[in-house]
Short mmCIF file of C-alpha atoms in Angstrom, two decimals:
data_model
loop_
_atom_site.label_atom_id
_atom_site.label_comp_id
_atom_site.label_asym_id
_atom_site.label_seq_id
_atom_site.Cartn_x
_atom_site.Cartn_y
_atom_site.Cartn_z
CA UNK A 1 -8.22 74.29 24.50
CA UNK A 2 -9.13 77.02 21.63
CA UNK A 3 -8.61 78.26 18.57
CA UNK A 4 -9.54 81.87 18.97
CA UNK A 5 -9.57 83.28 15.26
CA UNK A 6 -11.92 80.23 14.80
CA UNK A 7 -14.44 80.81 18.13
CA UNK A 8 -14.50 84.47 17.52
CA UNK A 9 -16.05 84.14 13.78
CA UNK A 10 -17.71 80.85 13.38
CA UNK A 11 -18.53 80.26 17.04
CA UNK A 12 -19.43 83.87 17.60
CA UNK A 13 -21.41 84.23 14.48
CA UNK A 14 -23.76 81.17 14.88
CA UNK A 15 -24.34 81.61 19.04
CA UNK A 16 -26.08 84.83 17.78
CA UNK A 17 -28.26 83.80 14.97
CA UNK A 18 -28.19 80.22 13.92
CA UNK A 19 -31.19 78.14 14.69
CA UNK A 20 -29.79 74.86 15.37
CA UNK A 21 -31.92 71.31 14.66
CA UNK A 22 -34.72 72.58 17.89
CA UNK A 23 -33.85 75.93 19.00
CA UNK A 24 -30.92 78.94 18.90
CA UNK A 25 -28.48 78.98 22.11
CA UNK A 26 -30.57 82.04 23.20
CA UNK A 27 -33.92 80.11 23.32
CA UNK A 28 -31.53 77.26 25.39
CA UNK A 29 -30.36 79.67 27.58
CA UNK A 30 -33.59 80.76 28.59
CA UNK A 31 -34.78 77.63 28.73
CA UNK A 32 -31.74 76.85 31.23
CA UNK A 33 -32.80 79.69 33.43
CA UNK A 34 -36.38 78.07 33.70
CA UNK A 35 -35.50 74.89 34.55
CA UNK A 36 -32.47 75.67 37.57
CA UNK A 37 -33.81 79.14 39.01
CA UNK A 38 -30.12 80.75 40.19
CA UNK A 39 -28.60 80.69 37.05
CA UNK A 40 -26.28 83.21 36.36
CA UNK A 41 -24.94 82.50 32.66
CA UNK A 42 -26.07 85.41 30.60
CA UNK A 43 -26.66 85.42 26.54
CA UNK A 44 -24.80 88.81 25.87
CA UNK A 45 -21.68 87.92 28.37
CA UNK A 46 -21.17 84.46 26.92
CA UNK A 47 -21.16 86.17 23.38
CA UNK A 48 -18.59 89.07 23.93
CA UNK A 49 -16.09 86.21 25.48
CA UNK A 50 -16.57 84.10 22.78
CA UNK A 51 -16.18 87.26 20.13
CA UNK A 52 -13.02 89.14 21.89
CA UNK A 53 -11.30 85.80 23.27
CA UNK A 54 -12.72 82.47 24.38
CA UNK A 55 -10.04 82.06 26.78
CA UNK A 56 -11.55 83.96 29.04
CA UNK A 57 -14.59 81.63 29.51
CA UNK A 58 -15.23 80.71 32.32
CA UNK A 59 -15.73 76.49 32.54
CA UNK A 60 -19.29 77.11 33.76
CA UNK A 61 -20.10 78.71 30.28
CA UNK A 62 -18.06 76.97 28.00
CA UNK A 63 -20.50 73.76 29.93
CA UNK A 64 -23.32 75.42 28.82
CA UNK A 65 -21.96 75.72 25.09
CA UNK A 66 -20.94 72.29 25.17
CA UNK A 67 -24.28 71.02 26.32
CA UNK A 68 -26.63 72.91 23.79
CA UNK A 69 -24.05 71.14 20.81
CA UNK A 70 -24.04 67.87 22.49
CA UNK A 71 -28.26 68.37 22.89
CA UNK A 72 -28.67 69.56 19.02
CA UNK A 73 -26.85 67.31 17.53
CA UNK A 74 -27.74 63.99 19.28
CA UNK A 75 -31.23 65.53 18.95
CA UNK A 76 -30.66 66.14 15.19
CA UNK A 77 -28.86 62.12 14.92
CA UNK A 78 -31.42 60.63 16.72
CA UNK A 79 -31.95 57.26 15.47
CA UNK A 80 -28.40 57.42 13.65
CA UNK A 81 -25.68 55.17 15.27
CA UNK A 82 -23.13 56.76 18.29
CA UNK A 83 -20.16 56.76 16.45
CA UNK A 84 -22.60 59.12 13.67
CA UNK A 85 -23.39 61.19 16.22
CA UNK A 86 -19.89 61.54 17.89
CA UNK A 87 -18.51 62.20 14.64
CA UNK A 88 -20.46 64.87 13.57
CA UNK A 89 -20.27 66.56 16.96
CA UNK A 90 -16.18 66.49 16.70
CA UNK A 91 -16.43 68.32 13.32
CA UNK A 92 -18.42 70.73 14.95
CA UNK A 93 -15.94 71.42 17.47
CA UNK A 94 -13.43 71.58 15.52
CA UNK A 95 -15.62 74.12 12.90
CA UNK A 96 -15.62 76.50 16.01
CA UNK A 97 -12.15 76.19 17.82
CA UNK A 98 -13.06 74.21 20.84
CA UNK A 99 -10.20 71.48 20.54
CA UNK A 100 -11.00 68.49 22.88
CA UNK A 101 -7.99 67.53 24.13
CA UNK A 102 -9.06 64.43 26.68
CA UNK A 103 -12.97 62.72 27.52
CA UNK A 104 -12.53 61.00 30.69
CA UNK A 105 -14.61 57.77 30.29
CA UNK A 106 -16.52 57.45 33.23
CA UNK A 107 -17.46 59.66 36.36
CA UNK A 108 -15.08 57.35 38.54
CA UNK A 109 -12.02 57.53 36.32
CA UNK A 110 -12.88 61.50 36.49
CA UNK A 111 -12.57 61.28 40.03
CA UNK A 112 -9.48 59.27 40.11
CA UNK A 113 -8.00 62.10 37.44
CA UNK A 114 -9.20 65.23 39.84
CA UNK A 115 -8.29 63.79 42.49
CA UNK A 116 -4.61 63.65 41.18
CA UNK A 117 -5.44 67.49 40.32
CA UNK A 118 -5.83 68.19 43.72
CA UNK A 119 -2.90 66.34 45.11
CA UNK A 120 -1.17 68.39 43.04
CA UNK A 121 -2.41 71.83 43.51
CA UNK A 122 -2.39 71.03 47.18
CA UNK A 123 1.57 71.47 47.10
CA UNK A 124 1.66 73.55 43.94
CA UNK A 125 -1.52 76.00 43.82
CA UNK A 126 -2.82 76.83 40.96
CA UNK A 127 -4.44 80.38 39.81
CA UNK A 128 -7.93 79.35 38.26
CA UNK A 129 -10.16 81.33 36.77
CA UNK A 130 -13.27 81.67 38.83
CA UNK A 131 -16.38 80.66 37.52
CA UNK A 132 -18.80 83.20 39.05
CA UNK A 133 -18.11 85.99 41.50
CA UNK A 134 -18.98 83.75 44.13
CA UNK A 135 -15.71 81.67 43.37
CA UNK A 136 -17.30 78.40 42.85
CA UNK A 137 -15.43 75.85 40.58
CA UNK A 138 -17.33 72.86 41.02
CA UNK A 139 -18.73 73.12 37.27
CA UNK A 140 -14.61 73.10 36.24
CA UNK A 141 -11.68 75.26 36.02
CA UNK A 142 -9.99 77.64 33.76
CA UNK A 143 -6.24 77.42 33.97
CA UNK A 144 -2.93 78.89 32.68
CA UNK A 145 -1.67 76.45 29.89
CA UNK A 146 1.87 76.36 31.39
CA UNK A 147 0.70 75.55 35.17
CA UNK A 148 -1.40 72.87 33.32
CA UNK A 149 1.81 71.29 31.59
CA UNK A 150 3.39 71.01 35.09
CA UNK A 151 0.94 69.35 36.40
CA UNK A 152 0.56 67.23 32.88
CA UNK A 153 4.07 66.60 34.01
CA UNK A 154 3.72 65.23 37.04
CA UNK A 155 0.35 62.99 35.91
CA UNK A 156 3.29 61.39 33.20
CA UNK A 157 5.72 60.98 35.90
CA UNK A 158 3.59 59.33 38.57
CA UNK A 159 1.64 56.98 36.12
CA UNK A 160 5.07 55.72 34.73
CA UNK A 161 6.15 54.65 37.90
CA UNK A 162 2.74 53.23 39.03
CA UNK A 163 3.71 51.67 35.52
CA UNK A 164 6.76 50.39 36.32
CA UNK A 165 5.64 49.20 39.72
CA UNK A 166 3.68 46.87 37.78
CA UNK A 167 0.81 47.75 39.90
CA UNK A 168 -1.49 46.10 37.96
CA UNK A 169 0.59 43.37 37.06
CA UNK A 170 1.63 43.72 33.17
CA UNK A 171 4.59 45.20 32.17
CA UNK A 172 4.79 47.80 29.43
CA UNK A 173 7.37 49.15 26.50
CA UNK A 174 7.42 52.20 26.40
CA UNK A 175 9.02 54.08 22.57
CA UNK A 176 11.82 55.67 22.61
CA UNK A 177 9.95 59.03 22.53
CA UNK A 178 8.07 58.62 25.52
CA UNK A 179 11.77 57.83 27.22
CA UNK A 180 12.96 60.71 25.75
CA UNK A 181 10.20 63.41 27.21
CA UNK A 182 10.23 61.42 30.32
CA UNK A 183 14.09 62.38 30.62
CA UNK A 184 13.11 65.75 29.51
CA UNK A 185 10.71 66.11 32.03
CA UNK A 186 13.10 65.08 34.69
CA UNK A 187 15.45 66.92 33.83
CA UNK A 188 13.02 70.25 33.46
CA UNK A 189 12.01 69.61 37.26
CA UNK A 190 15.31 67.81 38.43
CA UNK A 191 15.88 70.62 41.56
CA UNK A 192 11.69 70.40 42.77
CA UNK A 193 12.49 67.85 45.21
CA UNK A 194 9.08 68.35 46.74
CA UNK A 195 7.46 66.94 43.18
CA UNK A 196 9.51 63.76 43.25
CA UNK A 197 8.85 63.11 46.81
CA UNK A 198 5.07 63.74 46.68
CA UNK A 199 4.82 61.39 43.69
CA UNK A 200 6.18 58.43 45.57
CA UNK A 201 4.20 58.96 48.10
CA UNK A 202 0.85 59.23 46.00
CA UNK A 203 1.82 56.17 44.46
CA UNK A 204 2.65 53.96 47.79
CA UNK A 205 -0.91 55.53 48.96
CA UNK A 206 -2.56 54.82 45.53
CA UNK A 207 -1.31 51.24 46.05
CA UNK A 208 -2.29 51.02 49.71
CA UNK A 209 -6.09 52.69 48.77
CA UNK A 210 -6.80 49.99 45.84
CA UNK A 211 -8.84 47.45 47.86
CA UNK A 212 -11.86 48.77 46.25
CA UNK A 213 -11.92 47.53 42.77
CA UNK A 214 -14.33 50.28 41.55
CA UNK A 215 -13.28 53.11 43.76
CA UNK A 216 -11.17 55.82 42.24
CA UNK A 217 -7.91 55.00 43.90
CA UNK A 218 -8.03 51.16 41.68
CA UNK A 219 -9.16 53.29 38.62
CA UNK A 220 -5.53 55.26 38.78
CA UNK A 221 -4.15 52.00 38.83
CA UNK A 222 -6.18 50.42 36.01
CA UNK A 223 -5.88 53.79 33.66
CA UNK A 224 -2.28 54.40 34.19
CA UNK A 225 -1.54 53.49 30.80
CA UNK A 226 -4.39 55.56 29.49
CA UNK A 227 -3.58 58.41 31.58
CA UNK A 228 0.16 58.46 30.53
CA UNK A 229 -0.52 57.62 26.92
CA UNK A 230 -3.07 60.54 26.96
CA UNK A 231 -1.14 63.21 29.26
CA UNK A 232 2.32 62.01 26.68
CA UNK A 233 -0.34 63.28 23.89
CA UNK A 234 -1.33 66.63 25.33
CA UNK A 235 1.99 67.94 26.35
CA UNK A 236 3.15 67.25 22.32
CA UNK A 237 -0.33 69.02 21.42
CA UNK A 238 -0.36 71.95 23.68
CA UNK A 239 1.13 74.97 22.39
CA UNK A 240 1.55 78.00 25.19
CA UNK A 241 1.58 80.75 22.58
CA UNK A 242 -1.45 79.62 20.91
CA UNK A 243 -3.14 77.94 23.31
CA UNK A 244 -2.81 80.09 26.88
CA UNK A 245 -5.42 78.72 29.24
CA UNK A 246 -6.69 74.96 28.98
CA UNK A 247 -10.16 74.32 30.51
CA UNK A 248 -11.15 71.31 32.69
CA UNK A 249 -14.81 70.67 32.48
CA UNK A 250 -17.25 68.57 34.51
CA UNK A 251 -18.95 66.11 33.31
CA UNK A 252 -22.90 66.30 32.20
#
């Protein structure tokens, strides 16, 4: 998510002029253009989003901001340790108003994640924010920050019961807090019968597709805990008024 007084000064300010450790985000951009051909992320459009809101970036571009701070700053910490690296490139984020809210860990677990996304949008659509006139979203999607807390919702709600199935045989505590928004949460949806039916179902399938160990049907089982710790930690950190869309990027 953003902060948008932040993006549209710092972020703004330093996409136009600052030379970074190798090269300015121009000079990557065209560099970018060389190396895929069709590539339809321009300097000056990526610039007047970030300036007048950066909620209206589209996930493609935001990727492309992400990678060029990701690319000067390992590039910069090379020979420096990760967790130098990682550091460094958090207080950058946070310098410019891009507030990571959730880093998937590996490209499997991101599957197992989506893949709840579109369960869920499958019975629920969701209005994205297309990425290019072409409507492809493969790079990510742009989102409403209230249709993502319903479907943060039901991500909490089906991982505590693959939790309490004991699905992957432990048993968990969970704090009085996290009972409390779970309650909240059923009460909040208590007459969308649909949502309560389709997360039993996801989670007798889930069970049923875990053979494969590695596949990301196990994965859902295996991060459940993660994935309800984390989803708990977003709903408590996302605020609607401030924060109106929520972006959902692919990985790199």
């Amino acid at each position: 998510m953003f902060d948008k007084e932040k993006a549209s000064v710092r972020l703004y300010e330093d996409l136009q002029h600052k030379k970074f450790h190798t090269r300015t985000f121009k000079t990557f951009l065209e560099d970018r253009k060389k190396e895929i051909g069709n590539y339809d992320i321009t300097f000056e459009k990526v610039l007047e989003k970030v300036k007048c809101d950066i909620n209206t970036i589209t996930a493609d571009e935001l990727f492309e901001i992400n990678l060029f701070l990701s690319e000067e700053v390992y590039s910069e910490y090379t020979g420096s340790n990760y967790a130098t690296s990682e550091k460094h490139l958090g207080d950058l984020y946070d310098h410019y108003g891009l507030i990571l809210l959730y880093e998937l860990p590996t490209s499997t677990v991101c599957t197992s994640y989506m893949f709840q996304y579109g369960n869920y949008t499958h019975y629920f659509p969701i209005y994205e924010l297309e990425n290019y006139e072409s409507g492809n979203n493969d790079g990510g999607v742009n989102m409403d920050s209230t249709d993502f807390l319903k479907f943060n919702d039901y991500m909490i709600l089906l991982m505590k019961m693959i939790l309490d199935k004991k699905l992957d045989g432990y048993e968990y505590d969970f704090t009085k807090s996290e009972e409390d928004i779970i309650r909240r949460i059923t009460t909040d949806h208590q007459n969308n019968l649909i949502l309560f039916k389709e997360i039993e179902r996801e989670c007798d399938f889930i069970k049923e597709s875990s053979a494969d160990e590695k596949g990301p049907y196990a994965q859902a089982i295996y991060y459940a805990y993660a994935f309800f710790k984390q989803s708990i930690e977003m709903k408590l950190r996302i605020d609607v008024e401030k924060n109106p869309r929520i972006v959902i990027l692919d990985s790199y």
